[in-house]
Tab-separated table of C-alpha atoms in Angstrom:
chain	number	residue	atom	x	y	z
A	221	MET	CA	-14.726	53.670	12.983
A	222	SER	CA	-15.156	56.273	15.679
A	223	LYS	CA	-12.599	57.815	17.988
A	224	ASN	CA	-13.138	55.142	20.594
A	225	LYS	CA	-12.383	52.375	18.112
A	226	LYS	CA	-15.527	50.277	18.374
A	227	ALA	CA	-14.000	47.569	16.242
A	228	VAL	CA	-15.713	44.328	17.127
A	229	VAL	CA	-13.079	41.666	17.692
A	230	VAL	CA	-14.117	38.948	15.289
A	231	THR	CA	-12.724	35.851	16.946
A	232	ALA	CA	-12.470	35.052	20.620
A	233	ALA	CA	-9.043	35.458	22.140
A	234	THR	CA	-6.767	32.472	22.323
A	235	LEU	CA	-6.334	33.204	25.989
A	236	ALA	CA	-10.031	33.572	26.767
A	237	THR	CA	-12.046	31.178	24.677
A	238	THR	CA	-14.813	30.609	27.189
A	239	VAL	CA	-16.354	32.357	30.141
A	240	PHE	CA	-17.005	29.642	32.680
A	241	LEU	CA	-20.295	29.948	34.492
A	242	SER	CA	-21.635	28.792	37.871
A	243	GLY	CA	-19.473	31.255	39.729
A	244	CYS	CA	-16.218	30.344	38.021
A	245	GLY	CA	-13.731	32.875	36.712
A	246	LEU	CA	-12.685	33.982	33.244
A	247	PHE	CA	-10.113	32.325	31.003
A	248	GLY	CA	-10.448	29.026	32.822
A	249	GLY	CA	-8.931	30.555	35.956
A	250	GLU	CA	-10.066	29.836	39.467
A	251	GLU	CA	-12.256	32.162	41.462
A	252	LYS	CA	-10.425	35.304	42.507
A	253	LYS	CA	-9.085	35.326	46.044
A	254	LYS	CA	-9.489	38.380	48.262
A	255	ILE	CA	-7.410	41.352	47.198
A	256	ASP	CA	-6.377	42.235	50.734
A	257	PRO	CA	-3.643	40.043	52.227
A	258	PRO	CA	-4.867	37.435	54.708
A	259	GLN	CA	-4.273	38.108	58.376
A	260	ASP	CA	-3.069	34.585	59.087
A	261	VAL	CA	-0.273	33.579	56.723
A	262	THR	CA	2.291	30.854	57.178
A	263	PHE	CA	5.527	32.445	56.023
A	264	MET	CA	8.419	30.708	54.364
A	265	GLU	CA	12.057	31.361	55.136
A	266	GLU	CA	12.354	34.462	52.966
A	267	GLY	CA	9.273	36.002	54.557
A	268	GLU	CA	6.862	35.300	51.718
A	269	ALA	CA	3.765	33.179	51.477
A	270	LEU	CA	3.694	30.687	48.652
A	271	ASP	CA	1.166	31.729	46.001
A	272	GLU	CA	-2.084	29.819	46.472
A	273	ASN	CA	-2.080	28.803	42.798
A	274	VAL	CA	0.293	25.947	43.550
A	275	THR	CA	-1.693	22.727	43.342
A	276	THR	CA	-1.116	19.061	43.976
A	277	GLU	CA	-2.042	16.006	41.976
A	278	THR	CA	-2.110	12.301	42.575
A	279	ALA	CA	0.707	10.259	41.077
A	280	GLU	CA	0.219	6.816	39.528
A	281	ASP	CA	1.168	5.107	42.768
A	282	GLY	CA	-1.657	6.910	44.558
A	283	LYS	CA	0.620	9.238	46.493
A	284	GLU	CA	0.187	12.974	46.344
A	285	ALA	CA	2.694	14.655	44.010
A	286	VAL	CA	3.463	18.370	44.252
A	287	GLU	CA	3.484	20.437	41.068
A	288	THR	CA	6.946	21.587	40.029
A	289	SER	CA	5.779	24.872	38.489
A	290	ILE	CA	3.696	27.830	39.553
A	291	GLN	CA	1.630	30.281	37.500
A	292	THR	CA	2.952	33.817	37.929
A	293	GLU	CA	1.924	37.106	36.351
A	294	LEU	CA	4.868	38.962	34.823
A	295	TYR	CA	4.236	42.561	33.803
A	296	LEU	CA	6.149	43.083	30.564
A	297	ILE	CA	6.159	45.706	27.804
A	298	ASP	CA	4.280	44.925	24.585
A	299	LYS	CA	5.098	46.162	21.089
A	300	ASN	CA	2.955	49.278	21.597
A	301	GLY	CA	4.702	50.212	24.837
A	302	TYR	CA	1.979	49.098	27.236
A	303	VAL	CA	2.738	47.366	30.514
A	304	VAL	CA	0.784	44.110	30.313
A	305	SER	CA	0.641	40.999	32.451
A	306	GLN	CA	1.483	37.655	30.916
A	307	THR	CA	0.887	34.577	33.056
A	308	MET	CA	3.740	32.099	32.784
A	309	GLU	CA	4.664	28.787	34.356
A	310	LEU	CA	7.764	29.358	36.492
A	311	PRO	CA	9.692	26.717	38.446
A	312	LYS	CA	8.232	26.424	41.928
A	313	LYS	CA	10.661	27.672	44.544
A	314	GLU	CA	10.817	29.585	47.779
A	315	GLY	CA	10.876	33.349	47.391
A	316	VAL	CA	8.240	33.588	44.659
A	317	ALA	CA	8.140	37.414	44.767
A	318	GLN	CA	11.867	37.756	44.116
A	319	GLN	CA	11.678	35.089	41.447
A	320	ALA	CA	8.947	37.056	39.661
A	321	LEU	CA	11.208	40.142	39.517
A	322	GLU	CA	14.117	38.055	38.271
A	323	TYR	CA	11.929	37.097	35.321
A	324	LEU	CA	11.507	40.786	34.452
A	325	VAL	CA	15.241	41.159	33.693
A	326	ALA	CA	16.361	41.461	30.075
A	327	ASN	CA	18.540	38.610	28.792
A	328	GLY	CA	17.462	36.600	31.818
A	329	PRO	CA	15.427	33.409	32.095
A	330	VAL	CA	12.321	35.074	30.650
A	331	GLU	CA	13.889	35.613	27.220
A	332	GLN	CA	13.001	32.137	25.945
A	333	MET	CA	9.417	32.549	27.174
A	334	LEU	CA	8.521	36.008	25.857
A	335	PRO	CA	5.370	36.185	23.722
A	336	ASN	CA	5.768	37.711	20.282
A	337	GLY	CA	6.266	41.482	20.510
A	338	PHE	CA	6.930	41.554	24.270
A	339	ARG	CA	10.138	42.524	26.061
A	340	ALA	CA	11.460	42.479	29.609
A	341	VAL	CA	11.441	45.714	31.617
A	342	LEU	CA	14.536	45.615	33.851
A	343	PRO	CA	18.076	46.182	32.519
A	344	ALA	CA	20.257	43.151	31.833
A	345	ASP	CA	22.306	41.807	34.762
A	346	THR	CA	20.104	43.582	37.341
A	347	GLN	CA	20.033	41.692	40.611
A	348	MET	CA	17.755	42.272	43.560
A	349	THR	CA	16.652	41.122	46.973
A	350	VAL	CA	13.067	41.313	48.220
A	351	ASN	CA	12.140	41.662	51.878
A	352	ILE	CA	8.445	41.505	52.820
A	353	LYS	CA	7.133	42.854	56.104
A	354	ASP	CA	3.650	44.010	57.154
A	355	GLY	CA	2.344	44.085	53.593
A	356	THR	CA	5.274	46.080	52.174
A	357	ALA	CA	7.891	44.603	49.844
A	358	THR	CA	11.246	46.395	49.958
A	359	VAL	CA	13.236	45.749	46.801
A	360	ASP	CA	16.968	46.453	46.798
A	361	PHE	CA	18.371	46.623	43.248
A	362	SER	CA	22.010	46.336	42.214
A	363	LYS	CA	23.756	49.213	40.403
A	364	GLU	CA	22.824	47.712	37.012
A	365	PHE	CA	19.268	48.867	37.662
A	366	ALA	CA	20.256	52.432	36.728
A	367	SER	CA	21.114	51.510	33.121
A	368	TYR	CA	17.561	51.573	31.727
A	369	LYS	CA	16.335	53.932	29.021
A	370	LYS	CA	14.657	57.096	30.278
A	371	GLU	CA	11.450	56.400	28.341
A	372	ASP	CA	11.025	53.140	30.260
A	373	GLU	CA	11.178	54.751	33.699
A	374	LYS	CA	7.472	54.912	34.551
A	375	LYS	CA	6.894	51.549	32.916
A	376	ILE	CA	9.474	49.986	35.209
A	377	LEU	CA	7.761	51.450	38.271
A	378	GLN	CA	4.418	50.088	37.115
A	379	ALA	CA	5.739	46.665	36.102
A	380	VAL	CA	7.580	46.104	39.382
A	381	THR	CA	4.629	47.319	41.473
A	382	TRP	CA	1.942	45.314	39.696
A	383	THR	CA	4.069	42.179	39.492
A	384	LEU	CA	4.725	42.212	43.235
A	385	THR	CA	1.221	43.180	44.347
A	386	GLN	CA	-0.276	40.116	42.691
A	387	PHE	CA	0.804	38.275	45.847
A	388	ASP	CA	-1.618	38.403	48.759
A	389	THR	CA	1.126	39.344	51.224
A	390	ILE	CA	2.104	42.516	49.323
A	391	ASP	CA	0.085	45.749	49.174
A	392	GLU	CA	2.882	48.285	48.707
A	393	VAL	CA	6.427	48.418	47.338
A	394	LYS	CA	9.517	50.380	48.383
A	395	LEU	CA	12.585	50.668	46.141
A	396	GLN	CA	16.265	50.825	47.064
A	397	MET	CA	19.500	50.678	45.099
A	398	ASN	CA	22.635	49.352	46.755
A	399	GLY	CA	20.891	49.651	50.115
A	400	THR	CA	19.910	53.315	49.706
A	401	PRO	CA	16.191	54.182	49.527
A	402	LEU	CA	15.188	55.749	46.217
A	403	GLU	CA	13.368	59.064	46.537
A	404	ALA	CA	13.287	59.351	42.745
A	405	MET	CA	14.214	57.135	39.810
A	406	PRO	CA	17.943	57.273	38.963
A	407	VAL	CA	17.762	58.127	35.238
A	408	GLY	CA	14.828	60.477	34.586
A	409	GLY	CA	14.162	61.556	38.145
A	410	THR	CA	10.539	60.424	38.341
A	411	PRO	CA	9.517	61.003	41.985
A	412	ILE	CA	8.779	57.893	44.016
A	413	GLY	CA	7.915	59.577	47.289
A	414	GLY	CA	7.550	56.487	49.413
A	415	GLU	CA	5.481	53.378	48.934
A	416	LEU	CA	4.220	52.405	45.499
A	417	SER	CA	0.862	50.670	45.022
A	418	ARG	CA	-1.684	49.842	42.349
A	419	ALA	CA	-3.434	53.075	43.288
A	420	ASP	CA	-0.645	54.867	41.386
A	421	GLY	CA	-2.072	53.432	38.177
A	422	ILE	CA	-0.767	51.679	35.097
A	423	ASN	CA	-0.534	52.806	31.462
A	424	VAL	CA	-1.876	56.155	32.692
A	425	ASP	CA	-3.923	58.060	30.107
A	426	ASN	CA	-4.617	61.708	30.957
A	427	SER	CA	-5.082	62.781	27.340
A	428	ASP	CA	-8.659	64.050	27.733
A	429	VAL	CA	-8.232	65.635	31.162
A	430	VAL	CA	-8.504	69.415	31.464
A	431	ASP	CA	-8.607	69.835	35.255
A	432	ILE	CA	-6.913	66.854	36.896
A	433	THR	CA	-7.660	68.194	40.393
A	434	ASN	CA	-11.374	67.585	39.839
A	435	THR	CA	-10.944	63.970	38.777
A	436	LYS	CA	-10.265	60.525	40.238
A	437	ALA	CA	-8.478	57.505	38.822
A	438	VAL	CA	-10.094	54.275	37.632
A	439	THR	CA	-8.447	51.369	35.832
A	440	VAL	CA	-10.222	49.742	32.900
A	441	TYR	CA	-9.213	46.869	30.625
A	442	TYR	CA	-9.195	47.139	26.844
A	443	VAL	CA	-8.267	44.540	24.244
A	444	GLY	CA	-4.739	44.537	22.837
A	445	GLY	CA	-2.820	42.303	20.467
A	446	GLU	CA	-4.153	40.895	17.237
A	447	GLU	CA	-6.405	38.142	15.966
A	448	GLY	CA	-5.347	34.815	17.431
A	449	ALA	CA	-3.255	36.528	20.089
A	450	TYR	CA	-5.483	38.933	21.973
A	451	TYR	CA	-4.826	39.979	25.561
A	452	TYR	CA	-6.204	42.477	28.067
A	453	VAL	CA	-4.441	45.785	28.741
A	454	PRO	CA	-5.113	47.768	31.943
A	455	VAL	CA	-5.329	51.540	31.435
A	456	THR	CA	-5.713	54.044	34.259
A	457	LYS	CA	-7.908	56.991	33.266
A	458	ARG	CA	-9.151	60.096	35.064
A	459	VAL	CA	-12.907	60.509	35.469
A	460	SER	CA	-14.870	63.435	36.824
A	461	ASN	CA	-15.529	63.604	40.547
A	462	ALA	CA	-19.099	64.495	39.574
A	463	VAL	CA	-19.669	60.803	38.880
A	464	LYS	CA	-19.890	59.606	42.476
A	465	ASP	CA	-20.281	55.930	41.596
A	466	ASN	CA	-17.010	54.346	40.425
A	467	ILE	CA	-18.830	51.401	38.862
A	468	THR	CA	-20.863	53.685	36.609
A	469	ALA	CA	-17.707	55.675	35.823
A	470	ILE	CA	-15.923	52.479	34.736
A	471	VAL	CA	-18.828	51.400	32.524
A	472	ASN	CA	-18.850	54.857	30.932
A	473	GLU	CA	-15.121	54.648	30.189
A	474	LEU	CA	-15.496	51.203	28.627
A	475	VAL	CA	-18.312	52.512	26.438
A	476	GLU	CA	-16.280	55.577	25.462
A	477	GLY	CA	-13.427	53.253	24.568
A	478	PRO	CA	-9.662	53.760	24.274
A	479	ALA	CA	-8.020	56.743	22.653
A	480	TYR	CA	-8.009	56.482	18.865
A	481	ALA	CA	-4.208	56.394	18.605
A	482	SER	CA	-3.854	53.760	21.330
A	483	ASN	CA	-3.877	50.607	19.144
A	484	LEU	CA	-6.358	49.181	21.662
A	485	LEU	CA	-9.861	47.913	20.958
A	486	SER	CA	-13.226	47.728	22.685
A	487	ASP	CA	-16.280	45.568	21.986
A	488	PHE	CA	-18.636	48.097	23.576
A	489	GLN	CA	-20.948	49.821	21.104
A	490	SER	CA	-21.493	53.562	21.530
A	491	GLY	CA	-25.182	53.096	22.398
A	492	VAL	CA	-24.590	50.902	25.447
A	493	LYS	CA	-26.263	52.346	28.553
A	494	LEU	CA	-27.072	51.332	32.096
A	495	LEU	CA	-30.830	51.439	32.641
A	496	ASP	CA	-30.534	51.423	36.437
A	497	ALA	CA	-27.953	52.325	39.043
A	498	PRO	CA	-25.573	49.421	39.749
A	499	LYS	CA	-26.584	47.226	42.670
A	500	VAL	CA	-23.831	45.956	44.952
A	501	GLU	CA	-24.532	43.288	47.545
A	502	ASP	CA	-22.147	40.849	49.253
A	503	GLY	CA	-19.392	41.512	46.725
A	504	LYS	CA	-21.655	41.042	43.689
A	505	VAL	CA	-22.472	43.940	41.382
A	506	THR	CA	-25.563	43.620	39.176
A	507	LEU	CA	-25.758	45.720	36.024
A	508	ASN	CA	-28.896	46.242	33.936
A	509	PHE	CA	-28.058	47.254	30.350
A	510	ASN	CA	-30.091	48.202	27.309
A	511	GLU	CA	-30.009	45.920	24.274
A	512	SER	CA	-27.008	47.732	22.802
A	513	ILE	CA	-24.890	45.492	25.048
A	514	TYR	CA	-25.476	42.737	22.493
A	515	GLY	CA	-22.827	42.420	19.825
A	516	SER	CA	-25.513	41.170	17.487
A	517	PHE	CA	-29.139	42.280	17.754
A	518	GLU	CA	-30.209	39.217	15.766
A	519	GLU	CA	-28.468	36.652	17.948
A	520	LYS	CA	-28.658	38.739	21.137
A	521	MET	CA	-25.394	37.513	22.592
A	522	VAL	CA	-22.798	39.324	24.692
A	523	SER	CA	-19.278	39.092	23.291
A	524	GLU	CA	-16.612	37.343	25.341
A	525	HIS	CA	-14.265	40.333	25.072
A	526	LEU	CA	-16.914	42.736	26.314
A	527	LEU	CA	-17.704	40.519	29.279
A	528	ASN	CA	-14.037	39.904	30.091
A	529	SER	CA	-13.172	43.615	29.945
A	530	LEU	CA	-16.150	44.454	32.129
A	531	VAL	CA	-15.349	41.874	34.819
A	532	LEU	CA	-11.622	42.655	34.908
A	533	SER	CA	-12.306	46.389	35.184
A	534	LEU	CA	-14.977	46.198	37.873
A	535	THR	CA	-13.149	43.701	40.077
A	536	GLU	CA	-10.252	46.146	40.358
A	537	GLN	CA	-12.599	47.987	42.719
A	538	THR	CA	-12.314	47.053	46.382
A	539	GLY	CA	-15.281	44.971	47.480
A	540	VAL	CA	-16.359	43.837	43.999
A	541	GLU	CA	-15.822	40.109	43.534
A	542	SER	CA	-18.309	39.144	40.823
A	543	VAL	CA	-20.490	40.668	38.110
A	544	ALA	CA	-24.028	39.726	37.062
A	545	LEU	CA	-25.684	41.053	33.902
A	546	THR	CA	-29.289	41.660	32.983
A	547	VAL	CA	-30.703	43.221	29.821
A	548	ASN	CA	-33.936	45.194	30.170
A	549	GLY	CA	-34.241	43.633	33.607
A	550	LYS	CA	-34.070	40.046	32.305
A	551	ALA	CA	-31.314	37.641	33.321
A	552	ASP	CA	-31.438	35.292	30.311
A	553	VAL	CA	-28.210	36.662	28.799
A	554	LEU	CA	-26.212	34.443	26.432
A	555	THR	CA	-22.473	34.545	25.730
A	556	GLU	CA	-20.904	34.072	22.304
A	557	SER	CA	-20.463	30.393	23.053
A	558	GLY	CA	-24.223	30.074	23.497
A	559	GLU	CA	-23.996	29.489	27.242
A	560	LYS	CA	-26.539	31.134	29.495
A	561	LEU	CA	-24.994	33.588	31.925
A	562	ALA	CA	-26.846	32.021	34.822
A	563	GLU	CA	-24.409	32.895	37.597
A	564	PRO	CA	-22.259	35.939	38.434
A	565	VAL	CA	-18.835	35.926	36.751
A	566	THR	CA	-15.740	36.221	38.951
A	567	ARG	CA	-12.288	37.502	38.171
A	568	PRO	CA	-9.692	34.847	37.297
A	569	GLU	CA	-6.842	34.132	39.684
A	570	LYS	CA	-4.432	35.034	36.863
A	571	VAL	CA	-4.907	37.220	33.772
A	572	ASN	CA	-3.724	36.656	30.183
A	573	THR	CA	-2.908	32.985	30.517
A	574	GLY	CA	-2.816	32.085	26.818
A	575	SER	CA	0.293	30.969	24.945
A	576	PHE	CA	1.102	32.762	21.663
């Protein structure tokens, strides 16, 4: 096994058994909505738009019945210390952004729902209010917020930011405690500066960076967990500014794989290469790979984990909504399930939706 841990994941993840074709998303999710918040939003009393994942169904009497739960991504800490989203069914209520943060509190309502090896990120008894205006969520924490462990400080910043920015009405996050804006975190002093966003990264890995000033950040998704309970872990890495194309830079990072000591996996073989420059048109990126993209040269199929990691990583880029694959210029690519990858694959509305 090489440094980048090219261990092929033998079985498909519980949470991602099939890549749905014909323009559908991964993991059985719906097609990804636009990353940027919509200009026309009907706001609820607390100033937040209800997540579009709420659906309705028809009751036995023929009348429309509203679902009583809503799928929400909660960014928690796994057993290896990574901040990872887990999609959970929460009771549907007004103020979905504040509710999501309430489910990040230790000893709170999330405790009975935590997957094996995961823990909440906010200190017990922490309370908060969330006010959303012009794309910015201002979170005011109670004094209990300052009782976290120092080693969790950056993880808390990332978990709060990524949990809140899943909602279309939120692009940035400001933090307060007892009504006072936080210039730095209260325990370890990590600078906050102002607004937090996904551009600040998550599970940041600068281990191979010599000159950080000559690099830029990209976020890629590797495989975490274990057989029967795999999930996708976002990692922000620094890549050279010499690589002008972020899409190529992301593919290169996926091929290079995670750091050896990371406990993360990749299904990309070391010989995987792009034969042409990526083509981007109307939100679709088309990638032409050599045959090393196949997990098996005999069966010539692309693994589900490889495809999932690729789509999740590339759709973090603004303007990329779907991914199409060709091999040696041919589009007859098969997935592990034997399905032909006839249409571009979109990002799911929610990530890591499996139950462990």
